[in-house]
mmCIF file with all atom_site columns, C-alpha atoms in Angstrom:
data_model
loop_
_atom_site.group_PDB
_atom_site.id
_atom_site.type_symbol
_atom_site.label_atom_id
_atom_site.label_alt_id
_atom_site.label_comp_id
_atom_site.label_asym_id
_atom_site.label_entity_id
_atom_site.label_seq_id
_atom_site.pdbx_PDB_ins_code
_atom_site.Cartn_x
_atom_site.Cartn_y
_atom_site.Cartn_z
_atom_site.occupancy
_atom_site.B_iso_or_equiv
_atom_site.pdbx_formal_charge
_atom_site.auth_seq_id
_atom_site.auth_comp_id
_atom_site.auth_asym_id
_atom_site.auth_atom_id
_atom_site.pdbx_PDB_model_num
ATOM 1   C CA . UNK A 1 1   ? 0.000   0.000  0.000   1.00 0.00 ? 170 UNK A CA 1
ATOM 2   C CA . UNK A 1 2   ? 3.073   2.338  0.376   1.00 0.00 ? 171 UNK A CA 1
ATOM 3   C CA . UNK A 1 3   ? 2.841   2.652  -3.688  1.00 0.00 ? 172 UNK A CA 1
ATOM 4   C CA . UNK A 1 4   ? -0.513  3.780  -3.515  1.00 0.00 ? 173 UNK A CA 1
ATOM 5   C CA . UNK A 1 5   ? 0.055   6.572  -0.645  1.00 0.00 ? 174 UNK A CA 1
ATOM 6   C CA . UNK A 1 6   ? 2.895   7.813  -2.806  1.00 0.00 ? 175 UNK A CA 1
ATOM 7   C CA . UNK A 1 7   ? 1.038   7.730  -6.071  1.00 0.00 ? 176 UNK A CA 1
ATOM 8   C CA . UNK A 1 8   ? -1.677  9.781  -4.090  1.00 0.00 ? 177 UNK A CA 1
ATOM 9   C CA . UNK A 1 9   ? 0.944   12.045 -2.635  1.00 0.00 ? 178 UNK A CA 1
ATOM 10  C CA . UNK A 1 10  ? 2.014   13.224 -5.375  1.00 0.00 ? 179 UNK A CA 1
ATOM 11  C CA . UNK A 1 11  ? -0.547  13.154 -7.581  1.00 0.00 ? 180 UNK A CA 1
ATOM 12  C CA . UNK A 1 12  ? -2.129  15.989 -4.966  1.00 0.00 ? 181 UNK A CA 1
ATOM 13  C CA . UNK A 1 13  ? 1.587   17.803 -4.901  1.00 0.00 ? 182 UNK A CA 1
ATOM 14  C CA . UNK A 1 14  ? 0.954   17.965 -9.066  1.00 0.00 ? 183 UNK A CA 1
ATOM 15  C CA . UNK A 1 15  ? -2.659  19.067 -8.633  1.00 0.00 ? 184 UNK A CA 1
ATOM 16  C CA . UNK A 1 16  ? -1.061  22.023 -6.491  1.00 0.00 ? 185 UNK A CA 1
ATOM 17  C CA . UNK A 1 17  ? 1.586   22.744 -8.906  1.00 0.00 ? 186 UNK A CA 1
ATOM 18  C CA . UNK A 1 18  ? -0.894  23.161 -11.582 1.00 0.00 ? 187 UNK A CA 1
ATOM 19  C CA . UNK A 1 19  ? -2.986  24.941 -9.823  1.00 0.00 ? 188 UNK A CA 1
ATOM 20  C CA . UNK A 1 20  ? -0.132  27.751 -8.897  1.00 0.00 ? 189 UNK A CA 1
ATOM 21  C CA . UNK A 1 21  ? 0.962   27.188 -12.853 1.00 0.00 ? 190 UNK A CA 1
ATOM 22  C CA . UNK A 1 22  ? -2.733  27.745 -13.140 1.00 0.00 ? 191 UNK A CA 1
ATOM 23  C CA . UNK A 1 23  ? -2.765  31.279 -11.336 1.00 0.00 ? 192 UNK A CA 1
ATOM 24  C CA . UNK A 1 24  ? 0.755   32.688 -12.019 1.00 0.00 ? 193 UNK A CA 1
ATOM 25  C CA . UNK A 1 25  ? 0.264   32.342 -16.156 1.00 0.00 ? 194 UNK A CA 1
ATOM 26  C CA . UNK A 1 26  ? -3.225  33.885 -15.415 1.00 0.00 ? 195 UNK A CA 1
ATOM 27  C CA . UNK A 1 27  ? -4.510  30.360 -17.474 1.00 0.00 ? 196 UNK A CA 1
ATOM 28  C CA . UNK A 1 28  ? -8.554  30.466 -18.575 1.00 0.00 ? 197 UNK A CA 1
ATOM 29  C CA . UNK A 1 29  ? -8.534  26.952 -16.803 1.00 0.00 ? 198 UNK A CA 1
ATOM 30  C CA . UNK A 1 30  ? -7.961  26.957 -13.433 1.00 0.00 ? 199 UNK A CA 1
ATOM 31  C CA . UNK A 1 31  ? -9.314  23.372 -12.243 1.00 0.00 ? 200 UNK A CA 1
ATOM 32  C CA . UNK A 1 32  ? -6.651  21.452 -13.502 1.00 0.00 ? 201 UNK A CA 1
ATOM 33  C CA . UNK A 1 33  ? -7.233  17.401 -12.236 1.00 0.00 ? 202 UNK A CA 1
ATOM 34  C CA . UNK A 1 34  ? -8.224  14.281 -12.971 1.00 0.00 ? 203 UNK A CA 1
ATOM 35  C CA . UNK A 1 35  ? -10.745 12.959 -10.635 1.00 0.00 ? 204 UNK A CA 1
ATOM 36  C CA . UNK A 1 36  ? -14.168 14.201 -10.161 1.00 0.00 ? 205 UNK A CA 1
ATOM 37  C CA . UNK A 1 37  ? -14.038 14.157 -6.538  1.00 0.00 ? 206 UNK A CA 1
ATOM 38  C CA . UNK A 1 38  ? -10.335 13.880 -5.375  1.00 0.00 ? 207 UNK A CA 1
ATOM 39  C CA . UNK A 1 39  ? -7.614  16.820 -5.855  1.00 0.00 ? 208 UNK A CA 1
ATOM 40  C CA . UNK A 1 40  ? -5.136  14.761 -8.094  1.00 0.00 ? 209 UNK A CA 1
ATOM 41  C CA . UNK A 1 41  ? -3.282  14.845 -10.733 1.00 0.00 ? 210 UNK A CA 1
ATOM 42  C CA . UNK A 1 42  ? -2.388  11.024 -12.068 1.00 0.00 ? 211 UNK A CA 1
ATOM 43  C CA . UNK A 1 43  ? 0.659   12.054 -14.311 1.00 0.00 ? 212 UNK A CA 1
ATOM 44  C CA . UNK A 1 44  ? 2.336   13.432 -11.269 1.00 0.00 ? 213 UNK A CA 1
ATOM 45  C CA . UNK A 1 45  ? 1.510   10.070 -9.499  1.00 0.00 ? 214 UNK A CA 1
ATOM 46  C CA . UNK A 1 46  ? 2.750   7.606  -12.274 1.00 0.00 ? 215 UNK A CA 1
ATOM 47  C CA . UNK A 1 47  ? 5.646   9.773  -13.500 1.00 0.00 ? 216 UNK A CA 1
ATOM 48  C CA . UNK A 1 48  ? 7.017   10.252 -10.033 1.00 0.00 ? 217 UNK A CA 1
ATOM 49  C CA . UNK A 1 49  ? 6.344   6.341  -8.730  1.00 0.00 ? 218 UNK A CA 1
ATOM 50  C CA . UNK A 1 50  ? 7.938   5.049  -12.090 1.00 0.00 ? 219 UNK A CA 1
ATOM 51  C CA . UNK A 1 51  ? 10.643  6.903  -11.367 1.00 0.00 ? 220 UNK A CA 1
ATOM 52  C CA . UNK A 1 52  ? 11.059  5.892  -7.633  1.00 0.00 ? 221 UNK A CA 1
ATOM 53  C CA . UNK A 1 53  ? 10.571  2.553  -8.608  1.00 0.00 ? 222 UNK A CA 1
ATOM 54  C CA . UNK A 1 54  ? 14.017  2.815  -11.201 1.00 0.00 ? 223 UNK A CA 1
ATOM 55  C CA . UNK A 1 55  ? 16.116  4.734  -9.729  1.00 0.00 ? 224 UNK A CA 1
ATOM 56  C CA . UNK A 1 56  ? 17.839  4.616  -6.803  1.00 0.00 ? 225 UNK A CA 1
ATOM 57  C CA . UNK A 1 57  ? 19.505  8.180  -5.632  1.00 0.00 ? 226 UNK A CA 1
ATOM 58  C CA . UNK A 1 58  ? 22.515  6.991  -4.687  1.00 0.00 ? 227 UNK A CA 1
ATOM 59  C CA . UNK A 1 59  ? 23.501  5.690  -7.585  1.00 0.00 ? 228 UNK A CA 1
ATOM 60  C CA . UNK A 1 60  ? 23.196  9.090  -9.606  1.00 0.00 ? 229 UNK A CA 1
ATOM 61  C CA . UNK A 1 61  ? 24.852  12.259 -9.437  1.00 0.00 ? 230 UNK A CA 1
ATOM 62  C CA . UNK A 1 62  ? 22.619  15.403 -9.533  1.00 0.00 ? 231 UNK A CA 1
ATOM 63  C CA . UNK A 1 63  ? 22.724  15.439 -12.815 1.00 0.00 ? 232 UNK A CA 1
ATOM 64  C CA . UNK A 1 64  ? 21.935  11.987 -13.473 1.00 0.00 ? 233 UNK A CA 1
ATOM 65  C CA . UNK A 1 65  ? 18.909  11.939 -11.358 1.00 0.00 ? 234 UNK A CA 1
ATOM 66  C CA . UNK A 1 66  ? 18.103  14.970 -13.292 1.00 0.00 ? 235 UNK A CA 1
ATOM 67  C CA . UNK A 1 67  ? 18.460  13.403 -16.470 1.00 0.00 ? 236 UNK A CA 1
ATOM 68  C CA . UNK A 1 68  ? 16.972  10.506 -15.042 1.00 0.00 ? 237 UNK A CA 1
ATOM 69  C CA . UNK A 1 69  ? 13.678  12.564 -13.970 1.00 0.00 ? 238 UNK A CA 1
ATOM 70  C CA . UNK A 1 70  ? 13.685  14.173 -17.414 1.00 0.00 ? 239 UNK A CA 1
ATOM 71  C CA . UNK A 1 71  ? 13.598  11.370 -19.342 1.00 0.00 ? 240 UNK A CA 1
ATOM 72  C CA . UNK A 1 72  ? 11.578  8.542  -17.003 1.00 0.00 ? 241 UNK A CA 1
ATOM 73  C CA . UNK A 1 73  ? 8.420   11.366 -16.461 1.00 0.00 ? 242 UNK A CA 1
ATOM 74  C CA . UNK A 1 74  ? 8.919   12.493 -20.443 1.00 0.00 ? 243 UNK A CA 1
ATOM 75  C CA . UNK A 1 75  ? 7.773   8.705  -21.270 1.00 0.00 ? 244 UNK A CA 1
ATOM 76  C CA . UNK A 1 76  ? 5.482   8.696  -18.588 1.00 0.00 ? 245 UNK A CA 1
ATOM 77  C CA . UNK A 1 77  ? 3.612   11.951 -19.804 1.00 0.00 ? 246 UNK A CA 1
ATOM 78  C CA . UNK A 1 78  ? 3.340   11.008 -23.238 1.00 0.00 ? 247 UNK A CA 1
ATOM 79  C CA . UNK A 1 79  ? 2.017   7.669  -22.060 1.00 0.00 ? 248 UNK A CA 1
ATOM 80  C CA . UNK A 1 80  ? -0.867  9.289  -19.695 1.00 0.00 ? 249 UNK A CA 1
ATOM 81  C CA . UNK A 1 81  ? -1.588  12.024 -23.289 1.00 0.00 ? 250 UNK A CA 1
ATOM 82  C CA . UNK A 1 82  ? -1.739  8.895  -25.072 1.00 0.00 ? 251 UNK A CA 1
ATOM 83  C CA . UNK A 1 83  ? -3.820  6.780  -22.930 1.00 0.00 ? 252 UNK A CA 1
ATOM 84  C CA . UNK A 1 84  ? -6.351  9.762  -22.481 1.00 0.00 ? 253 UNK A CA 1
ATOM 85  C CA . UNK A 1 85  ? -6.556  10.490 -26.263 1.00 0.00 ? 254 UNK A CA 1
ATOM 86  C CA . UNK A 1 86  ? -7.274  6.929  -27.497 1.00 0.00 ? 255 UNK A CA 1
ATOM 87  C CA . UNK A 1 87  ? -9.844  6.022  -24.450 1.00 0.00 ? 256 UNK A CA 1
ATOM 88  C CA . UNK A 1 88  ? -11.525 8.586  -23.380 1.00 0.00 ? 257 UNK A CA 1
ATOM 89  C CA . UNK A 1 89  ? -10.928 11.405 -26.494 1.00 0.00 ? 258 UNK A CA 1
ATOM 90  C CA . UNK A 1 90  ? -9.846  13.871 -24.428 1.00 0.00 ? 259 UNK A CA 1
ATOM 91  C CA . UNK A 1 91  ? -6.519  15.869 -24.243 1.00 0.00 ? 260 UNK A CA 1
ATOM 92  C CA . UNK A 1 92  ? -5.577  17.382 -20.160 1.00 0.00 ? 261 UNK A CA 1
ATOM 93  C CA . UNK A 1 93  ? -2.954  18.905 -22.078 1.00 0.00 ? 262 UNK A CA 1
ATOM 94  C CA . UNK A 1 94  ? -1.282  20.475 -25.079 1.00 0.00 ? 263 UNK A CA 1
ATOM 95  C CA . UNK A 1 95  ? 2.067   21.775 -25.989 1.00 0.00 ? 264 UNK A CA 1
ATOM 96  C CA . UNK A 1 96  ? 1.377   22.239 -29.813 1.00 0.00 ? 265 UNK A CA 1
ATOM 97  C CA . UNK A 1 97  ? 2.409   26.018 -29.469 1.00 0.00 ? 266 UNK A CA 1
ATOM 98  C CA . UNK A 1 98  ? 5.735   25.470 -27.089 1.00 0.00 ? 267 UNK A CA 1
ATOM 99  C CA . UNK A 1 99  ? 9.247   24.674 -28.858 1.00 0.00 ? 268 UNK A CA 1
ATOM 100 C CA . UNK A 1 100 ? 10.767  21.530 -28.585 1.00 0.00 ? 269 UNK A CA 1
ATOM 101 C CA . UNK A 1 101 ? 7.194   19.589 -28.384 1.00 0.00 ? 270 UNK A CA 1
ATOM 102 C CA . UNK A 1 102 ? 6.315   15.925 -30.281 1.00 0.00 ? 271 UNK A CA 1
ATOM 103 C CA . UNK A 1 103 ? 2.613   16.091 -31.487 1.00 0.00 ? 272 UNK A CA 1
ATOM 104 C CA . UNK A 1 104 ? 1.685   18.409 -28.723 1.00 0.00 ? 273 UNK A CA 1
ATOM 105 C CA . UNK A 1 105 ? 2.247   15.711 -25.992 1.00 0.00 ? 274 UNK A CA 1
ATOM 106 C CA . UNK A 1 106 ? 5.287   16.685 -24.364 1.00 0.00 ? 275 UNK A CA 1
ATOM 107 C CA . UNK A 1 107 ? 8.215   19.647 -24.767 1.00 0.00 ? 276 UNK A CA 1
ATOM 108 C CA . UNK A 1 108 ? 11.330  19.825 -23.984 1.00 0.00 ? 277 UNK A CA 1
ATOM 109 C CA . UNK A 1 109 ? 11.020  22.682 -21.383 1.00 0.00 ? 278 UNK A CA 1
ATOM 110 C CA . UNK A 1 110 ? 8.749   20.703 -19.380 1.00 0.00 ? 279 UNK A CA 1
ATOM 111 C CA . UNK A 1 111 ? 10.572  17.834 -19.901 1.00 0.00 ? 280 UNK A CA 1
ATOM 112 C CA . UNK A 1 112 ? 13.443  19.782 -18.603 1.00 0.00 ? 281 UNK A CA 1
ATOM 113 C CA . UNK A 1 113 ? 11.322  21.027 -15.794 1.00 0.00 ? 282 UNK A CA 1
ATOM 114 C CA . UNK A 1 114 ? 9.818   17.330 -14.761 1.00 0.00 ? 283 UNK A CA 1
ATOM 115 C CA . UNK A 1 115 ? 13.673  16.278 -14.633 1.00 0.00 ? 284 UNK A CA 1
ATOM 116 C CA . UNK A 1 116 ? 14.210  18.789 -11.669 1.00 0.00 ? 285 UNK A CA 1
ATOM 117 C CA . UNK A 1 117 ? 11.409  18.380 -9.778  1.00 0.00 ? 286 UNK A CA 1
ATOM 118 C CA . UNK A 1 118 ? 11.837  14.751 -9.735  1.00 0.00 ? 287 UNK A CA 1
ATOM 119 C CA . UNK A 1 119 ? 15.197  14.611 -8.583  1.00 0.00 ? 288 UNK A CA 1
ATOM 120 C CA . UNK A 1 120 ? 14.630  17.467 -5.915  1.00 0.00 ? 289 UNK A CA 1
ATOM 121 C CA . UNK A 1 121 ? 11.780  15.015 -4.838  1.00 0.00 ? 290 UNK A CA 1
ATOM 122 C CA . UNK A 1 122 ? 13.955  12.205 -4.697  1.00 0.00 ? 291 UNK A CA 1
ATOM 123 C CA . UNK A 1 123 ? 16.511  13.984 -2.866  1.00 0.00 ? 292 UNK A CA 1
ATOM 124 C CA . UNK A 1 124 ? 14.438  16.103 -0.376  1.00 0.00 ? 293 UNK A CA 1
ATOM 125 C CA . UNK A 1 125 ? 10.579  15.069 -0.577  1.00 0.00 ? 294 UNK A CA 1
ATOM 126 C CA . UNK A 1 126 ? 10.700  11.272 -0.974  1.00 0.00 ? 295 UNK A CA 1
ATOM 127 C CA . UNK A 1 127 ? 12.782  11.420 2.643   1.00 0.00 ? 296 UNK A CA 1
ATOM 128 C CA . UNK A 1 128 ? 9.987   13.450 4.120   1.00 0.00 ? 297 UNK A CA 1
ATOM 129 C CA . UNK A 1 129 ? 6.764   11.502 2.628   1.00 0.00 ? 298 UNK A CA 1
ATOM 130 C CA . UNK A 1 130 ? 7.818   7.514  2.660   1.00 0.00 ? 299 UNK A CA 1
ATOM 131 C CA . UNK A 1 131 ? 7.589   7.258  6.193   1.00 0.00 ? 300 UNK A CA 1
ATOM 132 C CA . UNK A 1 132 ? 4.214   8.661  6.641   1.00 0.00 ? 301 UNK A CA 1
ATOM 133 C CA . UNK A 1 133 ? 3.258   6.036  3.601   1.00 0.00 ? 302 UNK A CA 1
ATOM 134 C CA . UNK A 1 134 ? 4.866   3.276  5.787   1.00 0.00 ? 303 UNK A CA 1
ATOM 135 C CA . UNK A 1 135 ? 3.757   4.007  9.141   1.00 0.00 ? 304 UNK A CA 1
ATOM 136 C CA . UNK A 1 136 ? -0.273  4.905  7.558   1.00 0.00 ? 305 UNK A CA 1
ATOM 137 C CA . UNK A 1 137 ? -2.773  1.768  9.382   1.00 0.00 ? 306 UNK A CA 1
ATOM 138 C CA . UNK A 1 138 ? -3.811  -0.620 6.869   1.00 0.00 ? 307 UNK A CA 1
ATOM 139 C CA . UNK A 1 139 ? -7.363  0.285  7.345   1.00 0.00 ? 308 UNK A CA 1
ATOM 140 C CA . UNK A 1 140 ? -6.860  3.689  6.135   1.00 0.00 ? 309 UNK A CA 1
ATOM 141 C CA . UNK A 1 141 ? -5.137  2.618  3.228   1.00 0.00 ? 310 UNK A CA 1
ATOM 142 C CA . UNK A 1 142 ? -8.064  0.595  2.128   1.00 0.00 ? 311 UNK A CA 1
ATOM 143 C CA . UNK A 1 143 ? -10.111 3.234  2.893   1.00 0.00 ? 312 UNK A CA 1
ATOM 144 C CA . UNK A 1 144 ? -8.159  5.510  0.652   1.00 0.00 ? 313 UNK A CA 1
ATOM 145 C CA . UNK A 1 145 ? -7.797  2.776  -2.136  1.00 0.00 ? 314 UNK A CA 1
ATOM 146 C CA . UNK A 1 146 ? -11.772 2.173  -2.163  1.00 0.00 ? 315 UNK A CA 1
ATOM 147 C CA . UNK A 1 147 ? -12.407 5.901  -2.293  1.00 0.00 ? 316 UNK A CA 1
ATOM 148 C CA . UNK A 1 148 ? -9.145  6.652  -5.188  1.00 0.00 ? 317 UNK A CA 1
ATOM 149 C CA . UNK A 1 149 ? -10.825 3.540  -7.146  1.00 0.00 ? 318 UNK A CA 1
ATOM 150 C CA . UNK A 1 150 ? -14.372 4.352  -6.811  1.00 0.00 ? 319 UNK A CA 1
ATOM 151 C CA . UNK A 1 151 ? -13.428 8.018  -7.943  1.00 0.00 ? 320 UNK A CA 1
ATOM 152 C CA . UNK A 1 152 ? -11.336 6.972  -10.732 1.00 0.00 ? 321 UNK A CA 1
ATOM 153 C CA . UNK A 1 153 ? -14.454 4.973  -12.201 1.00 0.00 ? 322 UNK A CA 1
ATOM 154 C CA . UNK A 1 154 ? -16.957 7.297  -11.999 1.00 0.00 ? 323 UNK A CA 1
ATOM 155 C CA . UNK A 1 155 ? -14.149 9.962  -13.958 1.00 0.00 ? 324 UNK A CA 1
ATOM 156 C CA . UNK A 1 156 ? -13.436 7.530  -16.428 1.00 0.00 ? 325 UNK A CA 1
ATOM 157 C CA . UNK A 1 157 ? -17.099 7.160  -17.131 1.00 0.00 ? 326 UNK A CA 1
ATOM 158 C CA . UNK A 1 158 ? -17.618 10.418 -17.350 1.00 0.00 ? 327 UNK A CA 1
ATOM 159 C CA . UNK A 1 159 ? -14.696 11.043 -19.752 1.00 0.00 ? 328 UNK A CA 1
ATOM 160 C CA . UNK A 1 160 ? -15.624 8.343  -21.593 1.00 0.00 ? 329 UNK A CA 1
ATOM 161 C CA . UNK A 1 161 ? -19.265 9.312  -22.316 1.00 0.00 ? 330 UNK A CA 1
ATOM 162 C CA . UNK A 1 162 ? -19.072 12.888 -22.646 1.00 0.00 ? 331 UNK A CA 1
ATOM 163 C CA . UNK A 1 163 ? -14.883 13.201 -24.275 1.00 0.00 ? 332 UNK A CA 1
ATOM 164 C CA . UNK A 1 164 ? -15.338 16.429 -21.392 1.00 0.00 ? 333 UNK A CA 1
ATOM 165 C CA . UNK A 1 165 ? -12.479 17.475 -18.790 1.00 0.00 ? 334 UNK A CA 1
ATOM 166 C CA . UNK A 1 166 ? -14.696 20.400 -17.921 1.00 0.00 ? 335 UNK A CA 1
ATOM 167 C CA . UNK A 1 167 ? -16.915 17.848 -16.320 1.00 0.00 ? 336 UNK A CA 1
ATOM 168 C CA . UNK A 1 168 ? -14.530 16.903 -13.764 1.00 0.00 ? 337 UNK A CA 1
ATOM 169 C CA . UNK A 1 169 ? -16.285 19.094 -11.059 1.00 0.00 ? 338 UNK A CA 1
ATOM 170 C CA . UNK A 1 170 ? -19.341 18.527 -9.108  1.00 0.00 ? 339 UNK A CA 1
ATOM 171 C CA . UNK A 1 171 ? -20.845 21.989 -10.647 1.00 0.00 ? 340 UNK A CA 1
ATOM 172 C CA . UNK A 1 172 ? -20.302 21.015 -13.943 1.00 0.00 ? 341 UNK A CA 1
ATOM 173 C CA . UNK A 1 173 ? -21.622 17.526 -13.359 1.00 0.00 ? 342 UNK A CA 1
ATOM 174 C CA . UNK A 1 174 ? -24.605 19.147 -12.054 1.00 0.00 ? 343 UNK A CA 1
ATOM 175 C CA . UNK A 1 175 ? -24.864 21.444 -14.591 1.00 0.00 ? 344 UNK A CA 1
ATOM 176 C CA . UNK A 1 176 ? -24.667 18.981 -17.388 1.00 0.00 ? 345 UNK A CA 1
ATOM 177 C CA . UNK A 1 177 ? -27.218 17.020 -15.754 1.00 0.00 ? 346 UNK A CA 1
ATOM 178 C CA . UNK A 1 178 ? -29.516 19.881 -14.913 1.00 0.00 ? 347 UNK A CA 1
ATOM 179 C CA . UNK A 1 179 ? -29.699 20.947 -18.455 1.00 0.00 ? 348 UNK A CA 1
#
Protein backbone atom coordinates (compact mmCIF):
# COMPACT_ATOMS: atom_id res chain seq x y z
CA UNK A 1 0.00 0.00 0.00
CA UNK A 2 3.07 2.34 0.38
CA UNK A 3 2.84 2.65 -3.69
CA UNK A 4 -0.51 3.78 -3.51
CA UNK A 5 0.06 6.57 -0.65
CA UNK A 6 2.89 7.81 -2.81
CA UNK A 7 1.04 7.73 -6.07
CA UNK A 8 -1.68 9.78 -4.09
CA UNK A 9 0.94 12.05 -2.64
CA UNK A 10 2.01 13.22 -5.37
CA UNK A 11 -0.55 13.15 -7.58
CA UNK A 12 -2.13 15.99 -4.97
CA UNK A 13 1.59 17.80 -4.90
CA UNK A 14 0.95 17.96 -9.07
CA UNK A 15 -2.66 19.07 -8.63
CA UNK A 16 -1.06 22.02 -6.49
CA UNK A 17 1.59 22.74 -8.91
CA UNK A 18 -0.89 23.16 -11.58
CA UNK A 19 -2.99 24.94 -9.82
CA UNK A 20 -0.13 27.75 -8.90
CA UNK A 21 0.96 27.19 -12.85
CA UNK A 22 -2.73 27.74 -13.14
CA UNK A 23 -2.76 31.28 -11.34
CA UNK A 24 0.76 32.69 -12.02
CA UNK A 25 0.26 32.34 -16.16
CA UNK A 26 -3.23 33.89 -15.41
CA UNK A 27 -4.51 30.36 -17.47
CA UNK A 28 -8.55 30.47 -18.57
CA UNK A 29 -8.53 26.95 -16.80
CA UNK A 30 -7.96 26.96 -13.43
CA UNK A 31 -9.31 23.37 -12.24
CA UNK A 32 -6.65 21.45 -13.50
CA UNK A 33 -7.23 17.40 -12.24
CA UNK A 34 -8.22 14.28 -12.97
CA UNK A 35 -10.75 12.96 -10.64
CA UNK A 36 -14.17 14.20 -10.16
CA UNK A 37 -14.04 14.16 -6.54
CA UNK A 38 -10.33 13.88 -5.38
CA UNK A 39 -7.61 16.82 -5.86
CA UNK A 40 -5.14 14.76 -8.09
CA UNK A 41 -3.28 14.85 -10.73
CA UNK A 42 -2.39 11.02 -12.07
CA UNK A 43 0.66 12.05 -14.31
CA UNK A 44 2.34 13.43 -11.27
CA UNK A 45 1.51 10.07 -9.50
CA UNK A 46 2.75 7.61 -12.27
CA UNK A 47 5.65 9.77 -13.50
CA UNK A 48 7.02 10.25 -10.03
CA UNK A 49 6.34 6.34 -8.73
CA UNK A 50 7.94 5.05 -12.09
CA UNK A 51 10.64 6.90 -11.37
CA UNK A 52 11.06 5.89 -7.63
CA UNK A 53 10.57 2.55 -8.61
CA UNK A 54 14.02 2.81 -11.20
CA UNK A 55 16.12 4.73 -9.73
CA UNK A 56 17.84 4.62 -6.80
CA UNK A 57 19.50 8.18 -5.63
CA UNK A 58 22.51 6.99 -4.69
CA UNK A 59 23.50 5.69 -7.59
CA UNK A 60 23.20 9.09 -9.61
CA UNK A 61 24.85 12.26 -9.44
CA UNK A 62 22.62 15.40 -9.53
CA UNK A 63 22.72 15.44 -12.81
CA UNK A 64 21.93 11.99 -13.47
CA UNK A 65 18.91 11.94 -11.36
CA UNK A 66 18.10 14.97 -13.29
CA UNK A 67 18.46 13.40 -16.47
CA UNK A 68 16.97 10.51 -15.04
CA UNK A 69 13.68 12.56 -13.97
CA UNK A 70 13.69 14.17 -17.41
CA UNK A 71 13.60 11.37 -19.34
CA UNK A 72 11.58 8.54 -17.00
CA UNK A 73 8.42 11.37 -16.46
CA UNK A 74 8.92 12.49 -20.44
CA UNK A 75 7.77 8.71 -21.27
CA UNK A 76 5.48 8.70 -18.59
CA UNK A 77 3.61 11.95 -19.80
CA UNK A 78 3.34 11.01 -23.24
CA UNK A 79 2.02 7.67 -22.06
CA UNK A 80 -0.87 9.29 -19.69
CA UNK A 81 -1.59 12.02 -23.29
CA UNK A 82 -1.74 8.90 -25.07
CA UNK A 83 -3.82 6.78 -22.93
CA UNK A 84 -6.35 9.76 -22.48
CA UNK A 85 -6.56 10.49 -26.26
CA UNK A 86 -7.27 6.93 -27.50
CA UNK A 87 -9.84 6.02 -24.45
CA UNK A 88 -11.53 8.59 -23.38
CA UNK A 89 -10.93 11.41 -26.49
CA UNK A 90 -9.85 13.87 -24.43
CA UNK A 91 -6.52 15.87 -24.24
CA UNK A 92 -5.58 17.38 -20.16
CA UNK A 93 -2.95 18.91 -22.08
CA UNK A 94 -1.28 20.48 -25.08
CA UNK A 95 2.07 21.78 -25.99
CA UNK A 96 1.38 22.24 -29.81
CA UNK A 97 2.41 26.02 -29.47
CA UNK A 98 5.73 25.47 -27.09
CA UNK A 99 9.25 24.67 -28.86
CA UNK A 100 10.77 21.53 -28.59
CA UNK A 101 7.19 19.59 -28.38
CA UNK A 102 6.32 15.93 -30.28
CA UNK A 103 2.61 16.09 -31.49
CA UNK A 104 1.68 18.41 -28.72
CA UNK A 105 2.25 15.71 -25.99
CA UNK A 106 5.29 16.68 -24.36
CA UNK A 107 8.22 19.65 -24.77
CA UNK A 108 11.33 19.83 -23.98
CA UNK A 109 11.02 22.68 -21.38
CA UNK A 110 8.75 20.70 -19.38
CA UNK A 111 10.57 17.83 -19.90
CA UNK A 112 13.44 19.78 -18.60
CA UNK A 113 11.32 21.03 -15.79
CA UNK A 114 9.82 17.33 -14.76
CA UNK A 115 13.67 16.28 -14.63
CA UNK A 116 14.21 18.79 -11.67
CA UNK A 117 11.41 18.38 -9.78
CA UNK A 118 11.84 14.75 -9.73
CA UNK A 119 15.20 14.61 -8.58
CA UNK A 120 14.63 17.47 -5.91
CA UNK A 121 11.78 15.01 -4.84
CA UNK A 122 13.96 12.21 -4.70
CA UNK A 123 16.51 13.98 -2.87
CA UNK A 124 14.44 16.10 -0.38
CA UNK A 125 10.58 15.07 -0.58
CA UNK A 126 10.70 11.27 -0.97
CA UNK A 127 12.78 11.42 2.64
CA UNK A 128 9.99 13.45 4.12
CA UNK A 129 6.76 11.50 2.63
CA UNK A 130 7.82 7.51 2.66
CA UNK A 131 7.59 7.26 6.19
CA UNK A 132 4.21 8.66 6.64
CA UNK A 133 3.26 6.04 3.60
CA UNK A 134 4.87 3.28 5.79
CA UNK A 135 3.76 4.01 9.14
CA UNK A 136 -0.27 4.90 7.56
CA UNK A 137 -2.77 1.77 9.38
CA UNK A 138 -3.81 -0.62 6.87
CA UNK A 139 -7.36 0.28 7.34
CA UNK A 140 -6.86 3.69 6.14
CA UNK A 141 -5.14 2.62 3.23
CA UNK A 142 -8.06 0.59 2.13
CA UNK A 143 -10.11 3.23 2.89
CA UNK A 144 -8.16 5.51 0.65
CA UNK A 145 -7.80 2.78 -2.14
CA UNK A 146 -11.77 2.17 -2.16
CA UNK A 147 -12.41 5.90 -2.29
CA UNK A 148 -9.14 6.65 -5.19
CA UNK A 149 -10.82 3.54 -7.15
CA UNK A 150 -14.37 4.35 -6.81
CA UNK A 151 -13.43 8.02 -7.94
CA UNK A 152 -11.34 6.97 -10.73
CA UNK A 153 -14.45 4.97 -12.20
CA UNK A 154 -16.96 7.30 -12.00
CA UNK A 155 -14.15 9.96 -13.96
CA UNK A 156 -13.44 7.53 -16.43
CA UNK A 157 -17.10 7.16 -17.13
CA UNK A 158 -17.62 10.42 -17.35
CA UNK A 159 -14.70 11.04 -19.75
CA UNK A 160 -15.62 8.34 -21.59
CA UNK A 161 -19.26 9.31 -22.32
CA UNK A 162 -19.07 12.89 -22.65
CA UNK A 163 -14.88 13.20 -24.27
CA UNK A 164 -15.34 16.43 -21.39
CA UNK A 165 -12.48 17.48 -18.79
CA UNK A 166 -14.70 20.40 -17.92
CA UNK A 167 -16.91 17.85 -16.32
CA UNK A 168 -14.53 16.90 -13.76
CA UNK A 169 -16.29 19.09 -11.06
CA UNK A 170 -19.34 18.53 -9.11
CA UNK A 171 -20.84 21.99 -10.65
CA UNK A 172 -20.30 21.02 -13.94
CA UNK A 173 -21.62 17.53 -13.36
CA UNK A 174 -24.60 19.15 -12.05
CA UNK A 175 -24.86 21.44 -14.59
CA UNK A 176 -24.67 18.98 -17.39
CA UNK A 177 -27.22 17.02 -15.75
CA UNK A 178 -29.52 19.88 -14.91
CA UNK A 179 -29.70 20.95 -18.46
Amino acid sequence: MVWVWLFVYYSFFGYLLERMFAKVTCAPKQVRKCFLLLPLCPVYGLAMTAFLALTDPGDYSALGLILRGAVLTTIVEYGVHLLYEWVFGVKFWDYSGVAGNIWGRVCLPFSAAWGLLSAWSIRYLQPLLLPLAEQTPPLVSYLLLVVLSADAVLSAALLRRYHDTELLSLRAVGRRLAG
